[in-house]
PDB file of C-alpha atoms in Angstrom:
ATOM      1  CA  UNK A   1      68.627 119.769 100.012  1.00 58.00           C
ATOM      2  CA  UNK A   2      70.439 117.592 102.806  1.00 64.00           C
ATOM      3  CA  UNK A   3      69.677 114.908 101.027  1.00 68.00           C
ATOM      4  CA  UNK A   4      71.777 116.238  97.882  1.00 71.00           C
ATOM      5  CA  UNK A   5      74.772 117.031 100.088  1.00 70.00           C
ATOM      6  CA  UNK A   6      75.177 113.203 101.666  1.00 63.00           C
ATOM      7  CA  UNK A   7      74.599 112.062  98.450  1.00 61.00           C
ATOM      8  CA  UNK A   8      77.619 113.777  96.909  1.00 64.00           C
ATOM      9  CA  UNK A   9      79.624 113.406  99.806  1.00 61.00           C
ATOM     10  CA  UNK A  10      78.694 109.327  99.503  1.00 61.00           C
ATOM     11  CA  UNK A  11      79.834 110.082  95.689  1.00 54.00           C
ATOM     12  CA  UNK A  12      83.287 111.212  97.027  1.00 53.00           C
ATOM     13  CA  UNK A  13      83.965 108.505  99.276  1.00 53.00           C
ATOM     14  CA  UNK A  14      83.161 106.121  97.044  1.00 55.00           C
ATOM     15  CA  UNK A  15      85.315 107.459  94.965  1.00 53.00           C
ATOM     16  CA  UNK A  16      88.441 107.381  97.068  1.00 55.00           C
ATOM     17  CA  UNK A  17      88.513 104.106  98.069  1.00 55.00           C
ATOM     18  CA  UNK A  18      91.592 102.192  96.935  1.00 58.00           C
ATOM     19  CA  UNK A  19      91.056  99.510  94.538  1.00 63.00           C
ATOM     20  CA  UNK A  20      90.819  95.691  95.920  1.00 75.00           C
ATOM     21  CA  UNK A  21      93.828  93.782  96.119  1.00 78.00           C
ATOM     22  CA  UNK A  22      93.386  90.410  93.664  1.00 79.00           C
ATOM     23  CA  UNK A  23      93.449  87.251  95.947  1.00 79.00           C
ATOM     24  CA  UNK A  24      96.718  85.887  96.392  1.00 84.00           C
ATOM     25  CA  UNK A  25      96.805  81.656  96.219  1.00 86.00           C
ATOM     26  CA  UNK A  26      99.363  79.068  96.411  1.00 87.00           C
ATOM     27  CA  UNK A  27      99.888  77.144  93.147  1.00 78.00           C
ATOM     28  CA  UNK A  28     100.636  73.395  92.612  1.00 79.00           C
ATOM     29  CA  UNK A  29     104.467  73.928  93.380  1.00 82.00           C
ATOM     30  CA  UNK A  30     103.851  75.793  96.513  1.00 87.00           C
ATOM     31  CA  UNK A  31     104.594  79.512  94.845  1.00 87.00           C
ATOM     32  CA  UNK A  32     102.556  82.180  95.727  1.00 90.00           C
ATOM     33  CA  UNK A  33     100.130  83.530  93.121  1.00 92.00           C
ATOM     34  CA  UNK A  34      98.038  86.326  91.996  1.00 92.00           C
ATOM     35  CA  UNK A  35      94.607  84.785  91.124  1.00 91.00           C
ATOM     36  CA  UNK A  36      94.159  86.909  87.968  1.00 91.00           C
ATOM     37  CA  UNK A  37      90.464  88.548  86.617  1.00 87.00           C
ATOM     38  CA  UNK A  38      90.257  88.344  82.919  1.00 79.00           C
ATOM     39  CA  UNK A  39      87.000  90.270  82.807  1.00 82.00           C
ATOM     40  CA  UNK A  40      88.104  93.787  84.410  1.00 84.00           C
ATOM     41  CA  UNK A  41      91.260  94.603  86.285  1.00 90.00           C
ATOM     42  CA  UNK A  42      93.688  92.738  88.353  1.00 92.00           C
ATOM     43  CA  UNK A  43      94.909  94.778  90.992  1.00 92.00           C
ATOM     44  CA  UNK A  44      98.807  93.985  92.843  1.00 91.00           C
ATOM     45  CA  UNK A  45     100.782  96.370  95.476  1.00 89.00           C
ATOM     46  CA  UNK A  46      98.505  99.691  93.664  1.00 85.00           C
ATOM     47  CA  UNK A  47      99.055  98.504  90.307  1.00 89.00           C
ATOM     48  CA  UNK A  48      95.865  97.418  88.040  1.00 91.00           C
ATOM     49  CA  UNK A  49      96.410  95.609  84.711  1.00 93.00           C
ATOM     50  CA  UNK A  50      93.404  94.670  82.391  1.00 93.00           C
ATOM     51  CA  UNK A  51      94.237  91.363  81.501  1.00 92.00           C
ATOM     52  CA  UNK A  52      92.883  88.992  78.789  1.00 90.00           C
ATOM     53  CA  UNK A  53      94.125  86.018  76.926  1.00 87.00           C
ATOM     54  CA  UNK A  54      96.154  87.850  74.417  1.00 88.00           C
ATOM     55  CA  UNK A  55      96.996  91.469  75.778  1.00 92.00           C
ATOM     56  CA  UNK A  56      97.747  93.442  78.911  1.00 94.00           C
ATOM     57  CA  UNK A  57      96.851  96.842  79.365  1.00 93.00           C
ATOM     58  CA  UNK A  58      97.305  99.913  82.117  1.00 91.00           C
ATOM     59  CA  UNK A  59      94.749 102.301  82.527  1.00 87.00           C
ATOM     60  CA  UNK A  60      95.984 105.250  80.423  1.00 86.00           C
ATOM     61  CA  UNK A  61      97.985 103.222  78.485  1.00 89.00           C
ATOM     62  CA  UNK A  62      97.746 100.967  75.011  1.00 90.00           C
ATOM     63  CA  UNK A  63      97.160  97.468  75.170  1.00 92.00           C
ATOM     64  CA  UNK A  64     100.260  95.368  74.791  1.00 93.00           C
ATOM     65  CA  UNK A  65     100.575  91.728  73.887  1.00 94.00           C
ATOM     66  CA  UNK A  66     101.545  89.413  77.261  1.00 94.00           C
ATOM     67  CA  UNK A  67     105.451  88.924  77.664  1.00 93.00           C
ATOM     68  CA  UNK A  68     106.970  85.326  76.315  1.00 93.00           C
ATOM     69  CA  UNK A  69     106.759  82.836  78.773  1.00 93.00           C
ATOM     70  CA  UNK A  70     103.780  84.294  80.667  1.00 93.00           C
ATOM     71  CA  UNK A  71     100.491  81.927  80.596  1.00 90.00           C
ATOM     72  CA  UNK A  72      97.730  83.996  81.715  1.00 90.00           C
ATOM     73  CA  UNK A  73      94.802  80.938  81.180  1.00 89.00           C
ATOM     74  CA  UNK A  74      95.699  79.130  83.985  1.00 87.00           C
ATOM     75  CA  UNK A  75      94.114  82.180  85.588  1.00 89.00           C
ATOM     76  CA  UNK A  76      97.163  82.903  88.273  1.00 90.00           C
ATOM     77  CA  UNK A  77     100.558  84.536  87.872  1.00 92.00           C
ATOM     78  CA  UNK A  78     103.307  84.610  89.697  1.00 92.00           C
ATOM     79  CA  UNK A  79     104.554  88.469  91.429  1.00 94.00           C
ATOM     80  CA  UNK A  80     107.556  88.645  88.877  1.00 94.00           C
ATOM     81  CA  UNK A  81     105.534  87.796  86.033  1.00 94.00           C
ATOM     82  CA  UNK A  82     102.486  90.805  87.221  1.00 94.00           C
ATOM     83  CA  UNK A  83     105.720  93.072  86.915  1.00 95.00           C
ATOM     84  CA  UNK A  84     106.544  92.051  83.755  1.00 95.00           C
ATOM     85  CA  UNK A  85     103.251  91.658  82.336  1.00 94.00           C
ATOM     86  CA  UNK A  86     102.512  95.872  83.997  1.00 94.00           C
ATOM     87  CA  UNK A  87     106.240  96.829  82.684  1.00 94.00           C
ATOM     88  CA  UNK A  88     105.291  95.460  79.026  1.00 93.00           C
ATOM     89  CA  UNK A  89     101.893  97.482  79.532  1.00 92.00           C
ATOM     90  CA  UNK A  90     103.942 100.774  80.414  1.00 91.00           C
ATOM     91  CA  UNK A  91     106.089 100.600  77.941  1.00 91.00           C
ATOM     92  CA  UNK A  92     103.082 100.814  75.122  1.00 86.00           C
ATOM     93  CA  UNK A  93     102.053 104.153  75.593  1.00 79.00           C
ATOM     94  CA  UNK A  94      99.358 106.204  76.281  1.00 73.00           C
ATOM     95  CA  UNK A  95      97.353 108.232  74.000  1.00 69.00           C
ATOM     96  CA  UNK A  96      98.990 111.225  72.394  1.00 47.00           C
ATOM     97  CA  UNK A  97     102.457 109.114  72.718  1.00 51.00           C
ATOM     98  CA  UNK A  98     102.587 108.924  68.887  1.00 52.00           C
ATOM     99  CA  UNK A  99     101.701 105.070  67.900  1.00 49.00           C
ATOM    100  CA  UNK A 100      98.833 105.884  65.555  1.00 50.00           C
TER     101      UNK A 100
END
């Protein structure tokens, strides 16, 4: 029986924990960026984006093609362009928004 109780009490602290923060790097030109994950999320001050070639998406949320300008294959972005890239993902709704 004690056994059942730390393991569900192990189940709810595991659950809690706050997501990882993605690795921040220096580029070529001395910028700081966010070293992106293109197979699962990329996580930036409590924000987490899915990110893959083509399309960004929040959890709850639509996907949503990446903003102009923004190459994600280099596999870093800069902080401005994470904000664009979740602010494009915001703005594509969630399900029961009404984009069927």
């Amino acid at each position: 029986m004690n056994r059942w109780i730390y393991f569900g009490f192990a189940l709810l602290v595991s659950a809690c924990s706050p997501p990882t923060q993605a690795p921040l790097v220096t580029d070529a030109n001395g910028q700081t960026a966010i070293q992106i994950n293109t197979s699962g999320l990329t996580c930036y001050e409590s924000t987490c984006l899915e990110i893959t070639r083509g399309s960004v998406r929040a959890i709850g949320h639509k996907r949503a093609r990446i903003p102009k300008g923004i190459d994600v294959i280099s596999g870093t972005v800069t902080p401005d362009e994470f904000k664009r890239m979740r602010q494009s993902a915001m703005l594509a709704g969630g399900p029961g928004s009404g984009n069927r």
